Amino acid sequence: MNTKTNKTKQIHTGHWTVKNARGIRATNGNTFPAFDPDKLKQLMPGYQAWDNWLVRDEDGFVADVNGFRILIALVRPVGNGFDSGERIAYFYSADGEHYVPGGFLYGDHKLYDDIREWSGSTILRADGKLQTFYTCAYGADIDGVWQTVQRLATAIQEVTVEGDKLTIETPTYHALMGGVCEPDGFYYETPAQASEREAKWPTRHRVSVGSDQTENNCMRDPFFYKDKRTGKRYLAFEANTGAGFHAPGHVRAEYVSANGLPKEGFAPTEDMLKANGCIGIIELTDDEGTFGQFQAPWLTANLVTDEIERINVVDHDGHVYLFCVGHGNKNALNMENADLTNRDYMLGFRAPYFGGPLTPLNGSGVVVQQKSYGDAYAGQMANQQYVYSWLITPTRDQKLGVFPCVSYANYCDTGKGVEAVMNAGPSVRIEIDGLKTRIVGMMYDIQPAQVDASREADKGSATEHGYA
């Protein structure tokens, strides 16, 4: 891990290095446990649900919204396949475990008819309104390379409760983020810049042998964070480094190792030269949180991967922890390390303050990981257990130092072969002790409101799964 100070913006830009990525190892403390897919029930009839997040207050804890917890999730109709029809839906729960579907978050009021709604974060504001920061996406051919163009948006909504029914009302404000909805090209790569690099370094390794390294442009997953030291509000988001700051196509010592380049030299592949994933920072500059200003990236993954997504920032024990997730199949090192193929992971880092110097947790950065032992990149439907999209969700009543972490379960071997789950997965409990973490439990605690008695009698616990 290496960091460099950007004095103008006071962001210490750190790097998840080649050495860090080469240090990924499966351990008892980071391996996502085997789970029972029969205990995962469909949250929204007729729809698959995947990336999900709980509404939080401005202090970062899961919010109590008039006596309810609210779960937000991406959904699409069963049978639609990937890359089509994604909407954001909401669910509410009085007991924090059993969720009633409330419908699409924006109802019939999509920002644009032809966009796909992608992940973000939702806060309960001090004025009692909900504000969601999310991603608008659409596909486009840009200079001969297919890109999913992504822009950041926000919506502000009232919440009403009548009896046991919660309703999130039509947005009173709904628009693209002012000043920062698209990459600037300097700090953050534009789709046109990504297409230009794909033309310069065409993908050499194809998905048939386990690599998916087409130049992939990202601008998504905005996560709200309020700095307790300064009171300033930020969005941390997934992006790629632009032409003016840690541009791709270069080998720098800090990308390879905190100790510099190896004595025997370093020869990057074409895939490494294109890899430029990063976690970007936006400072919100108006009272409503609808306008912002780009700051330098807090973390980059130059030479390692194009994608570090599902950004999450957590305060703990006087420090600030940064989390994100990634796919081994999109890691540029998977051609030298076959163990990365079909292995997905959540990374974690610790800083003394927001934007401060980052240190990877557990040495490599890996907090949670799982590997599917099928053919290389055979497709998610061939995976024995495909779990992803981990997100730590602090609660005010959690055990000290132990954090709930939600997931998305895609496919799993049910004993009758690999079958689709495509629903909110089990939540694991992660113990954070300084720079060390370990999984200490698992719960089936995101369920539909209507469940049968046998399911209710066996929700699962840390002791039952052998992590106590």
Coordinates of N, CA, C and O in Angstrom, one line a residue, residues 281-355:
I281 N -13.9 11.0 -5.0 CA -14.5 11.8 -4.0 C -15.2 13.1 -4.6 O -14.6 13.8 -5.4
I282 N -16.4 13.3 -4.1 CA -17.1 14.6 -4.4 C -17.5 15.3 -3.1 O -18.0 14.6 -2.2
E283 N -17.2 16.6 -3.0 CA -17.6 17.3 -1.9 C -18.9 18.0 -2.3 O -19.0 18.7 -3.3
L284 N -20.0 17.8 -1.5 CA -21.3 18.4 -1.7 C -21.2 19.9 -1.3 O -20.7 20.2 -0.2
T285 N -21.6 20.8 -2.2 CA -21.4 22.2 -1.9 C -22.6 23.0 -1.7 O -22.5 24.2 -1.5
D286 N -23.8 22.5 -1.8 CA -25.0 23.2 -1.4 C -25.8 22.6 -0.3 O -25.5 21.4 0.0
D287 N -26.7 23.3 0.3 CA -27.3 22.8 1.5 C -28.2 21.6 1.2 O -28.3 20.7 2.1
E288 N -28.8 21.5 0.0 CA -29.6 20.4 -0.3 C -28.9 19.1 -0.8 O -29.5 18.1 -0.9
G289 N -27.6 19.2 -1.0 CA -26.8 18.1 -1.4 C -27.1 17.7 -2.8 O -27.1 16.5 -3.2
T290 N -27.3 18.7 -3.7 CA -27.6 18.4 -5.1 C -26.5 18.9 -6.0 O -26.6 18.6 -7.2
F291 N -25.6 19.6 -5.5 CA -24.4 20.1 -6.3 C -23.1 19.7 -5.6 O -23.1 19.5 -4.4
G292 N -22.1 19.5 -6.4 CA -20.8 19.1 -5.8 C -19.6 19.5 -6.6 O -19.7 20.1 -7.7
Q293 N -18.4 19.2 -6.1 CA -17.2 19.5 -6.7 C -16.3 18.3 -6.6 O -16.1 17.7 -5.5
F294 N -15.6 17.9 -7.7 CA -14.7 16.8 -7.7 C -13.5 17.1 -6.9 O -12.9 18.2 -6.9
Q295 N -13.1 16.1 -6.1 CA -11.8 16.1 -5.5 C -11.0 14.9 -6.1 O -11.5 14.1 -6.8
A296 N -9.7 14.8 -5.7 CA -8.9 13.7 -6.1 C -9.4 12.4 -5.6 O -10.0 12.3 -4.6
P297 N -9.0 11.3 -6.3 CA -9.4 9.9 -5.8 C -8.7 9.7 -4.5 O -7.6 10.1 -4.2
W298 N -9.5 8.9 -3.7 CA -8.9 8.5 -2.4 C -8.1 7.2 -2.5 O -7.1 7.0 -1.8
L299 N -8.5 6.4 -3.5 CA -7.8 5.1 -3.7 C -7.8 4.8 -5.2 O -8.8 5.0 -5.9
T300 N -6.7 4.3 -5.7 CA -6.7 3.8 -7.1 C -6.2 2.3 -7.1 O -5.6 1.9 -6.1
A301 N -6.5 1.7 -8.2 CA -6.0 0.3 -8.4 C -5.4 0.2 -9.7 O -5.6 -0.7 -10.5
N302 N -4.5 1.2 -10.1 CA -3.8 1.2 -11.3 C -2.9 -0.1 -11.4 O -2.3 -0.5 -10.4
L303 N -2.9 -0.7 -12.6 CA -2.2 -1.9 -12.9 C -2.9 -3.2 -12.4 O -2.5 -4.3 -12.7
V304 N -4.0 -3.0 -11.6 CA -4.6 -4.2 -10.9 C -6.0 -4.4 -11.5 O -6.3 -5.6 -11.9
T305 N -6.9 -3.5 -11.4 CA -8.3 -3.7 -11.9 C -9.0 -2.5 -12.3 O -8.6 -1.4 -11.9
D306 N -10.0 -2.6 -13.1 CA -10.8 -1.5 -13.6 C -12.0 -1.2 -12.7 O -12.6 -0.2 -12.7
E307 N -12.3 -2.2 -11.8 CA -13.6 -2.1 -11.0 C -13.3 -2.3 -9.5 O -12.9 -3.4 -9.1
I308 N -13.6 -1.3 -8.7 CA -13.7 -1.5 -7.3 C -15.0 -0.7 -6.9 O -15.0 0.5 -6.9
E309 N -16.0 -1.5 -6.6 CA -17.4 -0.9 -6.6 C -18.0 -1.1 -5.2 O -17.4 -1.6 -4.2
R310 N -19.3 -0.7 -5.1 CA -20.1 -0.8 -3.9 C -19.3 -0.1 -2.7 O -19.0 -0.7 -1.7
I311 N -19.0 1.2 -2.9 CA -18.2 1.9 -1.9 C -19.0 2.1 -0.6 O -20.2 2.3 -0.6
N312 N -18.2 2.0 0.5 CA -18.8 2.1 1.8 C -17.8 2.7 2.8 O -16.6 2.3 2.8
V313 N -18.2 3.7 3.5 CA -17.3 4.3 4.5 C -17.9 4.2 5.9 O -19.1 4.5 6.1
V314 N -17.1 3.7 6.9 CA -17.6 3.5 8.2 C -16.7 4.1 9.2 O -15.4 3.9 9.1
D315 N -17.2 4.8 10.2 CA -16.4 5.2 11.4 C -16.4 4.1 12.4 O -17.4 3.5 12.8
H316 N -15.2 3.9 13.0 CA -15.0 2.9 14.0 C -13.7 3.2 14.8 O -12.6 3.3 14.2
D317 N -13.8 3.2 16.1 CA -12.7 3.2 17.0 C -11.7 4.4 16.7 O -10.5 4.2 16.7
G318 N -12.3 5.5 16.4 CA -11.5 6.7 16.2 C -10.8 6.8 14.8 O -10.0 7.6 14.5
H319 N -11.2 5.9 13.9 CA -10.7 5.8 12.5 C -11.8 5.8 11.5 O -13.0 5.6 11.9
V320 N -11.4 6.0 10.3 CA -12.4 5.8 9.2 C -12.0 4.7 8.3 O -10.8 4.5 7.9
Y321 N -13.0 3.8 8.1 CA -12.7 2.6 7.3 C -13.4 2.7 5.9 O -14.5 3.1 5.8
L322 N -12.7 2.3 4.9 CA -13.2 2.4 3.5 C -13.3 0.9 3.0 O -12.3 0.2 3.1
F323 N -14.4 0.6 2.4 CA -14.6 -0.7 1.9 C -15.1 -0.6 0.4 O -15.7 0.4 0.0
C324 N -14.8 -1.7 -0.4 CA -15.3 -1.8 -1.7 C -15.2 -3.2 -2.1 O -14.6 -4.1 -1.4
V325 N -15.8 -3.6 -3.2 CA -15.8 -5.0 -3.7 C -15.3 -5.1 -5.1 O -15.3 -4.1 -5.9
G326 N -14.8 -6.3 -5.5 CA -14.3 -6.5 -6.8 C -14.4 -7.9 -7.3 O -14.6 -8.9 -6.5
H327 N -14.2 -8.1 -8.6 CA -14.3 -9.4 -9.2 C -12.9 -9.9 -9.6 O -12.1 -9.2 -10.2
G328 N -12.5 -11.1 -9.2 CA -11.2 -11.7 -9.6 C -11.2 -11.8 -11.1 O -10.1 -11.7 -11.7
N329 N -12.3 -12.0 -11.8 CA -12.3 -12.1 -13.3 C -12.0 -10.8 -13.9 O -11.8 -10.8 -15.1
K330 N -12.1 -9.7 -13.2 CA -11.8 -8.4 -13.8 C -10.5 -7.9 -13.2 O -10.2 -6.7 -13.4
N331 N -9.7 -8.7 -12.5 CA -8.4 -8.4 -12.0 C -7.4 -8.7 -13.1 O -7.3 -9.8 -13.6
A332 N -6.6 -7.7 -13.4 CA -5.6 -7.9 -14.5 C -4.5 -8.9 -14.1 O -3.8 -9.3 -15.0
L333 N -4.4 -9.3 -12.9 CA -3.4 -10.3 -12.5 C -3.9 -11.8 -12.6 O -3.2 -12.7 -12.3
N334 N -5.2 -12.0 -13.1 CA -5.7 -13.3 -13.0 C -5.1 -14.2 -14.1 O -5.2 -15.5 -14.0
M335 N -4.3 -13.7 -15.0 CA -3.7 -14.5 -16.0 C -2.3 -15.1 -15.4 O -1.8 -16.1 -15.9
E336 N -1.8 -14.4 -14.4 CA -0.6 -14.9 -13.8 C -0.9 -15.7 -12.5 O -0.1 -16.4 -12.0
N337 N -2.1 -15.5 -12.0 CA -2.6 -16.2 -10.8 C -4.0 -16.7 -11.0 O -5.0 -16.0 -10.8
A338 N -4.0 -18.0 -11.4 CA -5.3 -18.6 -11.7 C -6.2 -18.7 -10.5 O -7.5 -18.8 -10.7
D339 N -5.7 -18.5 -9.3 CA -6.6 -18.6 -8.1 C -7.5 -17.4 -8.1 O -8.5 -17.5 -7.4
L340 N -7.2 -16.3 -8.8 CA -8.1 -15.2 -8.8 C -9.3 -15.4 -9.6 O -10.3 -14.7 -9.5
T341 N -9.2 -16.3 -10.6 CA -10.3 -16.6 -11.5 C -11.5 -17.1 -10.7 O -11.4 -18.0 -9.9
N342 N -12.7 -16.5 -10.9 CA -13.9 -16.8 -10.2 C -13.9 -16.5 -8.7 O -14.7 -17.0 -8.0
R343 N -12.9 -15.7 -8.3 CA -12.8 -15.4 -6.9 C -13.2 -13.9 -6.8 O -12.6 -13.0 -7.4
D344 N -14.2 -13.6 -5.9 CA -14.7 -12.2 -5.7 C -14.3 -11.9 -4.2 O -14.2 -12.7 -3.4
Y345 N -14.3 -10.6 -4.0 CA -13.7 -10.2 -2.7 C -14.3 -8.8 -2.3 O -14.7 -8.0 -3.1
M346 N -14.3 -8.6 -1.0 CA -14.5 -7.2 -0.4 C -13.2 -6.8 0.2 O -12.6 -7.5 1.0
L347 N -12.8 -5.6 -0.2 CA -11.6 -5.0 0.3 C -11.9 -4.0 1.4 O -12.9 -3.3 1.4
G348 N -10.9 -3.8 2.3 CA -11.1 -2.8 3.4 C -9.8 -2.1 3.7 O -8.7 -2.7 3.5
F349 N -9.9 -0.9 4.1 CA -8.7 0.0 4.4 C -9.1 0.9 5.6 O -10.2 1.2 5.8
R350 N -8.0 1.3 6.3 CA -8.2 2.1 7.5 C -7.4 3.4 7.3 O -6.3 3.4 6.8
A351 N -8.1 4.5 7.7 CA -7.4 5.8 7.6 C -7.6 6.6 8.9 O -8.6 6.3 9.6
P352 N -6.7 7.5 9.3 CA -6.9 8.2 10.6 C -8.1 9.2 10.5 O -8.6 9.6 11.5
Y353 N -8.5 9.6 9.3 CA -9.6 10.5 9.1 C -10.0 10.4 7.6 O -9.3 9.8 6.8
F354 N -11.2 10.9 7.3 CA -11.7 10.8 5.9 C -10.8 11.5 4.9 O -10.4 12.7 5.1
G355 N -10.3 10.8 3.9 CA -9.4 11.3 3.0 C -7.9 11.1 3.4 O -7.0 11.5 2.6

